[in-house]
Amino acid sequence: MTTLPQHPPEGTGPTRPSAAVARVARALAAAGVGSARAEAEVLAAYVLGVSRGRLALADDLNEEQLARLDELTRHRAARVPLQHLTGRAGFRHLDLSVGPGVFVPRPETELLAGWGVEQARGRTDPVVVDLCSGSGAIALAVAQEVPGARVIAVERSPRALAWLRRNAAERAASGDRPIEVVEADVTAPDLLASLVGSVDVLLCNPPYVPDDVVVPPEVAGHDPAEAVFGGADGLAVIRPVVSRAAVLLRAGGVLGVEHDDTHGAAVPALLAGDGGFTAVTAHLDLTGRPRYATASRRADGQHAPIGAAWQTDSS
């Protein structure tokens, strides 16, 4: 059983943020939470209503704030995601609303989003599509960083769509170019029929974890299963996405798809085997694990014989 920090009894006065953070960090570490110190700082800053960077300059925590911090610590020690407790998730230059019913965006997905941003920046009035959009992290990052892009975000889950629309509205109100939100199943054979042959950049962070993989408690108990698991081999969504991407992309358009770290060969092979792509490249994340694959739609818009080669790149 995890021993949770106890704030000082009534009458002992306020507590310095550094002391509160130390107690919370010990409790989170004992509960098996990774990056316990960093998460303790996030929780303390959240309770105090300051940024994490200004925590050292913040006022002492009063009794009410300490009680609130204790409550949040108990929930985090029970492996409720940190982002569910604060209601926010950082992604590149964005601060997104998240909570039950939507997949919490991960730092590794910022690599795919960054690649998409660079691809879109090199085109005039690009059309960018984000499939399996979830919270809208990738779509909204592109819209913010490439203001000339038309960005379409596709999601099928009603609960995730609520978060996606909320984030889209927040970003538009902040001055970012509004994105278009489409409710649809990305595996549908007629997906985005009006955009056939006109998409410049197509990005996708699909459910890709094989069904029999044991995931951390934060994922198992809180991320929607339909946003995590991708069938027996984890490729149930990726396969139709690759096929449909070859139809949606214009000649010379590009595709980027995130995948499980066990798919370092499988996903590039799917792209190479489709026959509609060239420049198939496997990308590694910052830890050196396979993380996403990219490809370019053939310049002639046709399908080549199956068996094209692919290369590996680091991110």
Coordinates of C-alpha atoms in Angstrom, one line a residue:
M1 CA 0.0 0.0 0.0
T2 CA 1.3 3.4 -0.9
T3 CA 1.8 5.9 1.9
L4 CA 0.5 9.2 0.8
P5 CA 1.9 12.5 2.0
Q6 CA 0.2 14.1 4.9
H7 CA 0.1 17.9 5.1
P8 CA 0.9 19.5 8.4
P9 CA -1.8 19.5 11.1
E10 CA -3.9 22.6 11.6
G11 CA -2.0 25.4 13.2
T12 CA 1.4 24.5 11.9
G13 CA 1.3 27.1 9.2
P14 CA 1.7 27.1 5.4
T15 CA 4.0 24.8 3.5
R16 CA 6.7 25.8 1.0
P17 CA 6.1 24.4 -2.5
S18 CA 9.5 22.6 -2.4
A19 CA 8.5 20.7 0.7
A20 CA 5.1 19.8 -0.7
V21 CA 6.7 18.6 -4.0
A22 CA 9.2 16.4 -2.2
R23 CA 6.4 14.6 -0.3
V24 CA 4.3 14.2 -3.3
A25 CA 7.3 12.9 -5.4
R26 CA 8.0 10.3 -2.7
A27 CA 4.4 9.1 -2.7
L28 CA 4.3 8.9 -6.5
A29 CA 7.6 7.1 -6.8
A30 CA 6.4 4.5 -4.2
A31 CA 3.3 4.0 -6.4
G32 CA 5.5 3.2 -9.4
V33 CA 4.8 6.4 -11.2
G34 CA 7.6 7.4 -13.6
S35 CA 9.0 10.9 -13.6
A36 CA 7.6 11.3 -10.1
R37 CA 9.4 14.5 -9.3
A38 CA 8.3 16.2 -12.5
E39 CA 4.7 15.1 -12.0
A40 CA 4.8 16.3 -8.4
E41 CA 5.9 19.7 -9.6
V42 CA 3.1 19.8 -12.2
L43 CA 0.5 18.9 -9.6
A44 CA 1.7 21.5 -7.1
A45 CA 1.8 24.2 -9.8
Y46 CA -1.7 23.3 -10.8
V47 CA -3.0 23.6 -7.3
L48 CA -1.2 26.9 -6.9
G49 CA -2.4 28.2 -10.2
V50 CA 1.1 29.0 -11.5
S51 CA 3.2 27.6 -14.3
R52 CA 5.7 24.9 -13.4
G53 CA 8.6 27.2 -14.3
R54 CA 7.4 29.7 -11.6
L55 CA 6.8 27.1 -8.9
A56 CA 9.9 28.1 -6.9
L57 CA 8.7 31.7 -6.8
A58 CA 5.1 30.8 -5.7
D59 CA 3.6 31.5 -2.4
D60 CA 3.3 28.8 0.3
L61 CA 0.5 26.4 0.1
N62 CA -2.3 26.9 2.6
E63 CA -4.3 24.2 4.3
E64 CA -7.0 24.1 1.6
Q65 CA -4.4 23.9 -1.2
L66 CA -2.5 21.1 0.7
A67 CA -5.7 19.1 1.1
R68 CA -6.4 19.5 -2.7
L69 CA -2.8 18.4 -3.5
D70 CA -3.2 15.4 -1.2
E71 CA -6.4 14.4 -3.1
L72 CA -4.7 14.7 -6.5
T73 CA -1.8 12.7 -5.2
R74 CA -4.1 9.9 -4.1
H75 CA -5.7 9.8 -7.6
R76 CA -2.3 9.9 -9.4
A77 CA -0.9 7.1 -7.1
A78 CA -4.0 5.1 -8.2
R79 CA -2.7 5.6 -11.8
V80 CA -5.3 8.1 -12.9
P81 CA -3.5 9.9 -15.8
L82 CA -1.8 13.2 -14.8
Q83 CA -3.6 14.9 -17.7
H84 CA -7.0 13.8 -16.5
L85 CA -6.3 15.4 -13.1
T86 CA -5.2 18.7 -14.6
G87 CA -7.5 18.5 -17.6
R88 CA -4.7 19.6 -19.9
A89 CA -2.1 18.0 -22.2
G90 CA 0.9 19.8 -23.8
F91 CA 1.6 19.0 -27.4
R92 CA 4.3 20.9 -29.3
H93 CA 3.2 24.6 -28.8
L94 CA -0.3 23.7 -27.8
D95 CA -2.1 23.3 -24.5
L96 CA -5.1 21.0 -25.1
S97 CA -8.2 20.0 -23.2
V98 CA -8.3 16.2 -22.4
G99 CA -10.2 13.9 -20.2
P100 CA -12.2 10.7 -20.1
G101 CA -13.2 9.4 -23.5
V102 CA -10.2 10.7 -25.5
F103 CA -6.7 9.4 -26.0
V104 CA -4.1 11.5 -24.3
P105 CA -1.5 12.7 -26.9
R106 CA 2.0 11.4 -26.3
P107 CA 5.3 13.3 -26.7
E108 CA 6.5 10.8 -29.3
T109 CA 3.6 11.8 -31.6
E110 CA 5.1 15.3 -31.7
L111 CA 7.7 13.8 -34.1
L112 CA 5.1 12.8 -36.6
A113 CA 3.4 16.1 -36.3
G114 CA 6.7 18.0 -36.8
W115 CA 7.3 16.0 -39.9
G116 CA 3.9 16.9 -41.2
V117 CA 4.4 20.6 -40.4
E118 CA 7.7 20.6 -42.4
Q119 CA 6.0 18.8 -45.3
A120 CA 3.1 21.2 -45.4
R121 CA 5.4 24.3 -45.1
G122 CA 7.0 23.4 -48.4
R123 CA 3.7 23.6 -50.3
T124 CA 1.3 26.3 -51.5
D125 CA -2.1 26.3 -49.8
P126 CA -1.7 22.7 -48.7
V127 CA -4.5 20.4 -47.9
V128 CA -3.7 18.4 -44.8
V129 CA -5.7 15.5 -43.4
D130 CA -5.3 14.1 -39.9
L131 CA -6.9 10.6 -39.5
C132 CA -7.8 9.2 -36.1
S133 CA -7.6 12.7 -34.8
G134 CA -8.7 12.1 -31.2
S135 CA -8.0 15.3 -29.2
G136 CA -7.0 17.0 -32.5
A137 CA -3.4 17.3 -31.4
I138 CA -1.8 16.7 -34.8
A139 CA -4.4 18.7 -36.8
L140 CA -4.3 21.7 -34.5
A141 CA -0.5 21.7 -34.4
V142 CA -0.4 21.9 -38.2
A143 CA -3.0 24.6 -38.3
Q144 CA -1.1 26.7 -35.8
E145 CA 2.3 26.3 -37.4
V146 CA 1.2 26.4 -41.0
P147 CA -1.5 29.0 -41.1
G148 CA -1.9 28.7 -44.8
A149 CA -3.0 25.1 -44.6
R150 CA -6.5 23.8 -44.9
V151 CA -6.6 21.1 -42.2
I152 CA -9.3 18.4 -41.9
A153 CA -9.5 16.2 -38.8
V154 CA -11.3 12.9 -38.9
E155 CA -12.6 11.0 -35.9
R156 CA -15.4 8.5 -35.4
S157 CA -15.8 8.3 -31.5
P158 CA -18.6 10.6 -30.3
R159 CA -16.7 11.1 -26.9
A160 CA -13.4 11.9 -28.6
L161 CA -15.2 14.2 -31.1
A162 CA -16.5 16.3 -28.2
W163 CA -12.9 16.9 -27.0
L164 CA -11.8 17.5 -30.6
R165 CA -14.4 20.1 -31.2
R166 CA -13.7 21.8 -27.9
N167 CA -10.0 22.0 -28.7
A168 CA -10.7 23.2 -32.2
A169 CA -12.9 26.0 -30.8
E170 CA -10.4 27.0 -28.2
R171 CA -7.6 27.3 -30.8
A172 CA -9.8 29.2 -33.3
A173 CA -10.7 31.6 -30.5
S174 CA -7.0 32.1 -29.8
G175 CA -6.4 33.1 -33.4
D176 CA -5.3 29.9 -35.1
R177 CA -6.8 29.1 -38.5
P178 CA -10.0 27.0 -37.9
I179 CA -9.8 23.3 -38.8
E180 CA -12.6 21.2 -40.3
V181 CA -13.9 18.4 -38.2
V182 CA -15.3 15.3 -39.9
E183 CA -17.1 12.5 -38.1
A184 CA -16.1 9.3 -40.0
D185 CA -14.6 5.9 -39.8
V186 CA -11.1 6.0 -41.3
T187 CA -11.5 2.4 -42.5
A188 CA -14.5 3.2 -44.7
P189 CA -13.8 2.6 -48.4
D190 CA -15.4 5.9 -49.4
L191 CA -13.6 8.0 -46.7
L192 CA -13.4 11.7 -47.7
A193 CA -14.7 11.0 -51.2
S194 CA -14.7 14.7 -52.1
L195 CA -10.9 14.9 -51.4
V196 CA -9.8 12.1 -53.7
G197 CA -6.6 13.0 -55.4
S198 CA -6.3 16.4 -53.7
V199 CA -4.6 15.8 -50.4
D200 CA -1.0 17.1 -50.0
V201 CA -0.2 15.7 -46.5
L202 CA -2.0 12.9 -44.8
L203 CA -1.1 12.1 -41.2
C204 CA -2.4 9.3 -38.9
N205 CA -1.8 8.2 -35.4
P206 CA -4.1 5.1 -35.4
P207 CA -4.8 2.5 -32.7
Y208 CA -1.9 0.2 -33.3
V209 CA -1.1 -1.8 -30.1
P210 CA -1.7 -5.6 -30.7
D211 CA -4.7 -6.9 -28.8
D212 CA -2.7 -9.2 -26.5
V213 CA -0.2 -6.6 -25.3
V214 CA -0.4 -5.7 -21.6
V215 CA -0.4 -1.9 -21.4
P216 CA 0.3 0.4 -18.4
P217 CA -2.6 1.0 -15.9
E218 CA -3.0 4.6 -17.1
V219 CA -3.7 3.3 -20.6
A220 CA -5.7 0.2 -19.6
G221 CA -8.0 2.0 -17.2
H222 CA -8.4 5.4 -18.9
D223 CA -7.5 5.6 -22.6
P224 CA -10.3 4.4 -24.9
A225 CA -9.6 0.8 -26.0
E226 CA -10.6 1.7 -29.6
A227 CA -7.9 4.3 -29.7
V228 CA -5.2 2.0 -28.4
F229 CA -5.7 -1.5 -29.8
G230 CA -5.4 -2.3 -33.5
G231 CA -6.4 -6.0 -33.8
A232 CA -4.4 -9.2 -33.4
D233 CA -1.3 -7.8 -35.0
G234 CA -2.0 -4.1 -34.4
L235 CA -2.4 -3.4 -38.1
A236 CA -6.2 -3.6 -38.5
V237 CA -6.6 0.1 -39.0
I238 CA -3.2 0.9 -40.6
R239 CA -3.9 -1.5 -43.6
P240 CA -7.0 0.3 -44.8
V241 CA -5.5 3.7 -44.1
V242 CA -2.5 3.0 -46.3
S243 CA -4.8 1.8 -49.1
R244 CA -7.1 4.9 -48.8
A245 CA -4.1 7.3 -48.5
A246 CA -3.0 6.1 -52.0
V247 CA -6.4 7.3 -53.3
L248 CA -6.7 10.5 -51.4
L249 CA -3.2 11.9 -52.0
R250 CA -2.4 13.9 -55.1
A251 CA 0.7 12.8 -57.1
G252 CA 3.7 13.8 -55.0
G253 CA 1.6 14.1 -51.8
V254 CA 3.0 12.5 -48.7
L255 CA 1.8 10.1 -45.9
G256 CA 3.0 9.7 -42.4
V257 CA 1.7 7.1 -40.0
E258 CA 2.7 6.3 -36.4
H259 CA 3.0 2.7 -35.4
D260 CA 4.0 0.3 -32.6
D261 CA 7.7 -0.2 -32.0
T262 CA 7.3 -3.8 -33.1
H263 CA 6.1 -2.6 -36.5
G264 CA 9.4 -1.1 -37.7
A265 CA 9.5 -3.5 -40.7
A266 CA 5.8 -4.3 -41.1
V267 CA 4.5 -0.8 -41.8
P268 CA 7.2 0.3 -44.2
A269 CA 6.6 -3.0 -46.0
L270 CA 2.9 -2.3 -46.3
L271 CA 3.7 1.1 -47.9
A272 CA 6.3 -0.4 -50.2
G273 CA 3.9 -3.3 -51.1
D274 CA 1.0 -1.0 -52.0
G275 CA 2.8 0.1 -55.2
G276 CA 1.4 3.6 -55.0
F277 CA 4.3 5.1 -53.0
T278 CA 7.9 5.9 -53.3
A279 CA 10.5 7.2 -50.8
V280 CA 9.2 4.9 -48.1
T281 CA 11.2 5.7 -45.0
A282 CA 11.1 4.3 -41.4
H283 CA 11.7 6.8 -38.6
L284 CA 13.0 6.2 -35.1
D285 CA 11.9 8.1 -32.0
L286 CA 14.3 9.8 -29.6
T287 CA 15.0 6.6 -27.8
G288 CA 15.9 4.8 -31.0
R289 CA 12.8 2.8 -31.3
P290 CA 10.8 2.5 -34.6
R291 CA 8.0 5.0 -34.3
Y292 CA 6.5 6.2 -37.7
A293 CA 6.8 5.6 -41.4
T294 CA 6.5 8.0 -44.3
A295 CA 6.1 7.8 -48.0
S296 CA 5.4 9.9 -51.1
R297 CA 2.6 9.2 -53.6
R298 CA 4.1 8.3 -57.0
A299 CA 4.5 11.4 -59.1
D300 CA 2.6 9.7 -62.0
G301 CA -0.3 8.9 -59.7
Q302 CA -0.1 5.3 -60.7
H303 CA 0.7 2.0 -58.9
A304 CA 4.1 0.4 -59.5
P305 CA 4.8 -3.3 -59.2
I306 CA 5.0 -4.5 -55.6
G307 CA 8.3 -4.8 -54.0
A308 CA 9.8 -1.3 -53.8
A309 CA 12.6 -0.7 -51.4
W310 CA 12.5 1.5 -48.3
Q311 CA 15.1 3.1 -46.1
T312 CA 15.5 3.9 -42.4
D313 CA 15.9 7.4 -41.0
S314 CA 16.2 8.8 -37.5
S315 CA 14.1 11.6 -36.0

